[in-house]
Short mmCIF file of C-alpha atoms in Angstrom, two decimals:
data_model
loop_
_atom_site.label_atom_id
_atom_site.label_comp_id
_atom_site.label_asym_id
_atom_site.label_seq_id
_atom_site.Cartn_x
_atom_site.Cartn_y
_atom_site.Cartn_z
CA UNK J 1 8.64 1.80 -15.43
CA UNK J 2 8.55 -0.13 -12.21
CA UNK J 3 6.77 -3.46 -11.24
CA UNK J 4 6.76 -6.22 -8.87
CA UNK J 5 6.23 -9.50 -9.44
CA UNK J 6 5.07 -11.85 -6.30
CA UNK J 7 3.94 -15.32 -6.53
CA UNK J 8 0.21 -15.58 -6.70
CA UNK J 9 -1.88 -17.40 -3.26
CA UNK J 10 -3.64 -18.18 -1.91
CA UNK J 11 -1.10 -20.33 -0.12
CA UNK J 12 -2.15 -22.43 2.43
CA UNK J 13 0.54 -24.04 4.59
CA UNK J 14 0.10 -25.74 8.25
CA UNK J 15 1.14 -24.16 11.56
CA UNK J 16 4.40 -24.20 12.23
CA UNK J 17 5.63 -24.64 8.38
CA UNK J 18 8.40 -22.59 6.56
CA UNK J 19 6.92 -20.02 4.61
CA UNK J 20 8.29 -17.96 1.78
CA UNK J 21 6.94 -15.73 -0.77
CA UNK J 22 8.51 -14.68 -3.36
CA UNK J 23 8.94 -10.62 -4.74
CA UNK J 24 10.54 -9.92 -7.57
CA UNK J 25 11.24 -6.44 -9.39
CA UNK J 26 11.85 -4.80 -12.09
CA UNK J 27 13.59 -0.89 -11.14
CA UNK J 28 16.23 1.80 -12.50
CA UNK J 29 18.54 2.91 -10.11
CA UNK J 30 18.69 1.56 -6.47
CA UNK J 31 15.17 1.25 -5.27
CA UNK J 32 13.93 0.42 -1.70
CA UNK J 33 11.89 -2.34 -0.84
CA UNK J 34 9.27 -3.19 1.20
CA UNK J 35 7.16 -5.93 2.75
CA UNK J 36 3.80 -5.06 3.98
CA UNK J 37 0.92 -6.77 5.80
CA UNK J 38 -2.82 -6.78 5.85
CA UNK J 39 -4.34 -8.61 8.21
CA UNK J 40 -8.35 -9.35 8.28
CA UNK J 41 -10.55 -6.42 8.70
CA UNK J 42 -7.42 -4.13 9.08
CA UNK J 43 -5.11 -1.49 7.38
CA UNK J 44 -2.32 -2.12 5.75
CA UNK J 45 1.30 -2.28 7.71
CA UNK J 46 4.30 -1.81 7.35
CA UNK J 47 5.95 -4.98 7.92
CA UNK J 48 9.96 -4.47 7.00
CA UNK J 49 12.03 -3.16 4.95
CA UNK J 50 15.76 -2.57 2.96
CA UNK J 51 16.94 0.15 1.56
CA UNK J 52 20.30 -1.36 -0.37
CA UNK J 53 21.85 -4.15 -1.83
CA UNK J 54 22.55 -7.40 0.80
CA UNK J 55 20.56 -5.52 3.25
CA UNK J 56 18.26 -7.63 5.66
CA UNK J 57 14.78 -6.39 6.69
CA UNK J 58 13.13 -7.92 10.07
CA UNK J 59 10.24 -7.93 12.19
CA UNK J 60 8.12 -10.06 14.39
CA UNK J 61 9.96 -13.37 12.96
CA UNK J 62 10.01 -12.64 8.90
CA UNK J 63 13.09 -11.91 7.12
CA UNK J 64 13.52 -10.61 3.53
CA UNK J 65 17.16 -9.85 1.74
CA UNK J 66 17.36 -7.23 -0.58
CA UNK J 67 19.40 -9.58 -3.71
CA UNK J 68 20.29 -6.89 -6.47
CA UNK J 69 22.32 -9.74 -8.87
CA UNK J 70 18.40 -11.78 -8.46
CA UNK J 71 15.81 -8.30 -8.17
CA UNK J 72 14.64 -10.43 -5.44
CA UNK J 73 13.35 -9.64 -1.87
CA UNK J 74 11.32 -12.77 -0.82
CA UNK J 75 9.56 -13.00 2.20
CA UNK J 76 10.56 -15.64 4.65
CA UNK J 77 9.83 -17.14 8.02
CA UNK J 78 10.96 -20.20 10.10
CA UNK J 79 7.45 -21.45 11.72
CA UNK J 80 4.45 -19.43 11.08
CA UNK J 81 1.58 -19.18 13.33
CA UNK J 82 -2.25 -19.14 12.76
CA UNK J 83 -2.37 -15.69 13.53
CA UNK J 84 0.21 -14.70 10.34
CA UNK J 85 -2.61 -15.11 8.23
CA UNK J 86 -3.31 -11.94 5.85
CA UNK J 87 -2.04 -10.41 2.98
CA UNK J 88 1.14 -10.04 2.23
CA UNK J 89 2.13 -6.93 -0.16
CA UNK J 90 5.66 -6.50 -1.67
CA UNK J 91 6.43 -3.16 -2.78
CA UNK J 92 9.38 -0.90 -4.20
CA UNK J 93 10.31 3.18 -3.94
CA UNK J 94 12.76 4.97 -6.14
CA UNK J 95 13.78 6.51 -3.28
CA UNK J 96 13.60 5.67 0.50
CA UNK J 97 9.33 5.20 0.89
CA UNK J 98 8.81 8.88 2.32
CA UNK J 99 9.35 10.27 -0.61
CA UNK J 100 7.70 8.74 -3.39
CA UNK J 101 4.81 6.98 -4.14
CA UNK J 102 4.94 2.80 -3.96
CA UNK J 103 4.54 0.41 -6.77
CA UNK J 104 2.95 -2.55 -4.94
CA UNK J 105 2.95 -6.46 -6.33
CA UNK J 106 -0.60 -8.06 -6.57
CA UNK J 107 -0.85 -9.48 -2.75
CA UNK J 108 -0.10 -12.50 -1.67
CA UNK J 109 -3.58 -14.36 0.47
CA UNK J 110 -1.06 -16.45 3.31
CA UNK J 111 -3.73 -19.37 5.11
CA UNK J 112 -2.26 -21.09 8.10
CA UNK J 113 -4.12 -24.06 9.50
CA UNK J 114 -4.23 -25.44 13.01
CA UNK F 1 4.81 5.76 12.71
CA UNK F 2 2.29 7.69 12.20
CA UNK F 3 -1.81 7.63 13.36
CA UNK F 4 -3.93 8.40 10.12
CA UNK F 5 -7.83 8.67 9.93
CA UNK F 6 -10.01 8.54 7.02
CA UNK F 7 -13.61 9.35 6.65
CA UNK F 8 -16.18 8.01 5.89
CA UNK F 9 -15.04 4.51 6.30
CA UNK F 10 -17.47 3.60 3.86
CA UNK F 11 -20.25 4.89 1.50
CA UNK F 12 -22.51 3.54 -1.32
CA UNK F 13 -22.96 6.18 -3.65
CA UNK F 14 -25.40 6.41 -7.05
CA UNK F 15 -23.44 7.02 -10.42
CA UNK F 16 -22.78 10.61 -11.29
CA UNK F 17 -22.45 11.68 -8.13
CA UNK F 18 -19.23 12.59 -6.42
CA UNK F 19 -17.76 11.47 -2.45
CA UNK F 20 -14.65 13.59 -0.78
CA UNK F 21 -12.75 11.70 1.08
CA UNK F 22 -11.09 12.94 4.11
CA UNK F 23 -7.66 12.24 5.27
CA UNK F 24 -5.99 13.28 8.79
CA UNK F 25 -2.56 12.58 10.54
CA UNK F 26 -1.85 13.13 13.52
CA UNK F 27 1.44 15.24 13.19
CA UNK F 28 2.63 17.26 10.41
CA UNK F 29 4.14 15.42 7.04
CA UNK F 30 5.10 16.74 3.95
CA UNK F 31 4.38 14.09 1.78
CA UNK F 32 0.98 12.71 1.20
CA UNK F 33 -0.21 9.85 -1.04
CA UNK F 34 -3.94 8.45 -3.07
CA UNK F 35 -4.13 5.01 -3.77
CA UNK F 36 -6.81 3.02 -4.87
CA UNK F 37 -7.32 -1.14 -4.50
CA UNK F 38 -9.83 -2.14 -7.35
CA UNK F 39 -11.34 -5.40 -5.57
CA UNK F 40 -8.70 -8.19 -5.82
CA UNK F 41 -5.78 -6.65 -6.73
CA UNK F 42 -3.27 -4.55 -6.02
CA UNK F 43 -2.75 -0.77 -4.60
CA UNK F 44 -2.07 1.86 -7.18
CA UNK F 45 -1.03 5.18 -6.87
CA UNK F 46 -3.59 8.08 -7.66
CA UNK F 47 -1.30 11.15 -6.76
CA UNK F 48 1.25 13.30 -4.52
CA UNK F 49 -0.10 15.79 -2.57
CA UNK F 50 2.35 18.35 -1.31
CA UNK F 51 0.89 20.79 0.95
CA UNK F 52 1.30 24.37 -1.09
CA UNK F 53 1.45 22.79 -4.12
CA UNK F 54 -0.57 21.33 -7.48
CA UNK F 55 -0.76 17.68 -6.42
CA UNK F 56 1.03 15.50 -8.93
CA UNK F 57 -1.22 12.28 -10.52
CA UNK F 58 0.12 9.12 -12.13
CA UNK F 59 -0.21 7.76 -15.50
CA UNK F 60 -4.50 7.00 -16.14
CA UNK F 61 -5.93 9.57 -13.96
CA UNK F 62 -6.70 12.84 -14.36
CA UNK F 63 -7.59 16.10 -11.61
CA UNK F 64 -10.55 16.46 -13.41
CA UNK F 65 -12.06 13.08 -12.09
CA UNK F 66 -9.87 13.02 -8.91
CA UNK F 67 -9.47 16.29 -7.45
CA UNK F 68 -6.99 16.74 -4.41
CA UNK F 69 -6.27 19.44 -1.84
CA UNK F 70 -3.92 19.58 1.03
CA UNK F 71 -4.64 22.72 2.92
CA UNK F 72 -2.30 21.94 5.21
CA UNK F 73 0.34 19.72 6.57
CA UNK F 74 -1.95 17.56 8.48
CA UNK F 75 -5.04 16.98 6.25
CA UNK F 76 -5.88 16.48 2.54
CA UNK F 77 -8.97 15.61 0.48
CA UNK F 78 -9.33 13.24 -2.55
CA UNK F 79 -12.71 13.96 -4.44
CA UNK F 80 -13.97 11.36 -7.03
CA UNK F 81 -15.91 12.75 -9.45
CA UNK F 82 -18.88 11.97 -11.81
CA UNK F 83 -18.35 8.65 -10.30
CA UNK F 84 -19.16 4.86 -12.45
CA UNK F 85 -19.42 1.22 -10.95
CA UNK F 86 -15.93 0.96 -12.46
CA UNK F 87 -14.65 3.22 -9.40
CA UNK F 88 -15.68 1.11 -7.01
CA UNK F 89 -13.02 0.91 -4.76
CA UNK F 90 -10.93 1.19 -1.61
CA UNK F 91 -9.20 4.45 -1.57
CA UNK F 92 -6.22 4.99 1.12
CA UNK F 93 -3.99 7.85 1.55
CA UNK F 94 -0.79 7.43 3.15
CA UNK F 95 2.27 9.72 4.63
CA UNK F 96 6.00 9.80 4.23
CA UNK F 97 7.70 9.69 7.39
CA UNK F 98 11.89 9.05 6.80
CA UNK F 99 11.97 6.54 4.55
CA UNK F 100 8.81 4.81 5.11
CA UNK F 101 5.33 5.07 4.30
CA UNK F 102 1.89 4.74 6.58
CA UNK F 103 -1.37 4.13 5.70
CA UNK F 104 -4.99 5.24 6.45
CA UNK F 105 -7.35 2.56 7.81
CA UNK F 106 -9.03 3.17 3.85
CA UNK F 107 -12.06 4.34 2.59
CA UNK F 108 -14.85 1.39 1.10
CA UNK F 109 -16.50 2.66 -1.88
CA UNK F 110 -19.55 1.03 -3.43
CA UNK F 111 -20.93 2.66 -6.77
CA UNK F 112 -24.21 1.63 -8.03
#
């Protein structure tokens, strides 16, 4: 079956540090992927997303690259801020998230000091 | 996106009792999802509720201890039954919109 594999936090990194967490999976076929965020006290969002190989997934400053040859789709960002602290969730679909129900990695906890 | 309300946002129930959860959107979807989020881990998928249609549950759980209707195409209900300490939880639906997926604010369960 399907799983996802993310690096374990919490991770604590300083404002203004590069930040990546890494998602791998383990799929048949050509899943989707996803990135999703839960910030304190609130529901879960989606964050981005990519749907096939070499695609790139954006929003608010993060960046994650769907790498079929690696199963990989690790979360990046150039300088994060205080207020990126939250959860971060990596997740797959066999087909394009509407559709089918998610398999989610564990959660990553993401601490940013002043 | 999509706006989706749960209720309640929280209960502590006693053990052998039973809590529906309710689930609204605020447009019509065809697709509607159960997950649960044991405390420290991960979301996993209860079922697929199709409005018209049995909903369809996931490997480890069963209709008879998590019974789900979707009456229509803006609401559904996830009962959970005969309930233990061990389903202490947060339970979230979500809906399929395209090709992503958007979730309820949750629902914080507390068995004792």
């Amino acid at each position: 079956g399907n799983s996802v594999t993310q690096m374990e936090g919490p991770v604590t990194l300083s404002e203004e540090a590069f930040l990546t967490i890494n998602c791998t999976y383990t799929a048949t076929g050509y899943p989707s992927l996803f990135w999703y965020v839960q910030y304190p006290g609130e529901g879960l969002q989606l964050l981005l997303k990519a749907t096939k190989a070499d695609d790139k997934g954006s929003n608010k400053g993060f960046e994650a690259t769907y790498r079929k040859e690696t199963t990989s789709f690790h979360l990046e960002k150039g300088s994060v801020q205080v207020s990126d602290s939250a959860v971060y969730f990596c997740a797959l679909s066999d087909s394009g998230g509407g559709a089918d129900g998610l398999t989610f990695g564990k959660g990553t906890h993401l601490i940013i000091q002043p | 996106s999509a706006v989706i309300s749960q209720k309640p946002s929280r209960d502590i129930c006693q053990r052998g009792t039973s809590l529906t959860i309710q689930c609204q959107v605020d447009s019509q979807v065809t697709m509607m999802f159960w997950y649960r989020q044991q405390p420290g881990q991960s979301l996993t998928l209860i079922a697929t509720a199709n409005q018209g249609s049995e909903a369809t549950y996931e490997s480890g759980f069963v209709i008879d201890k998590f019974p789900i209707s979707r009456p229509n195409l803006t609401f559904s209900t996830l009962t959970v039954s005969n309930m233990s300490p061990e389903d202490s939880s947060i339970y979230l639906c979500s809906v399929g919109r395209g090709s992503d997926q958007y979730f309820g604010p949750g629902t914080r369960l507390l068995v004792l």
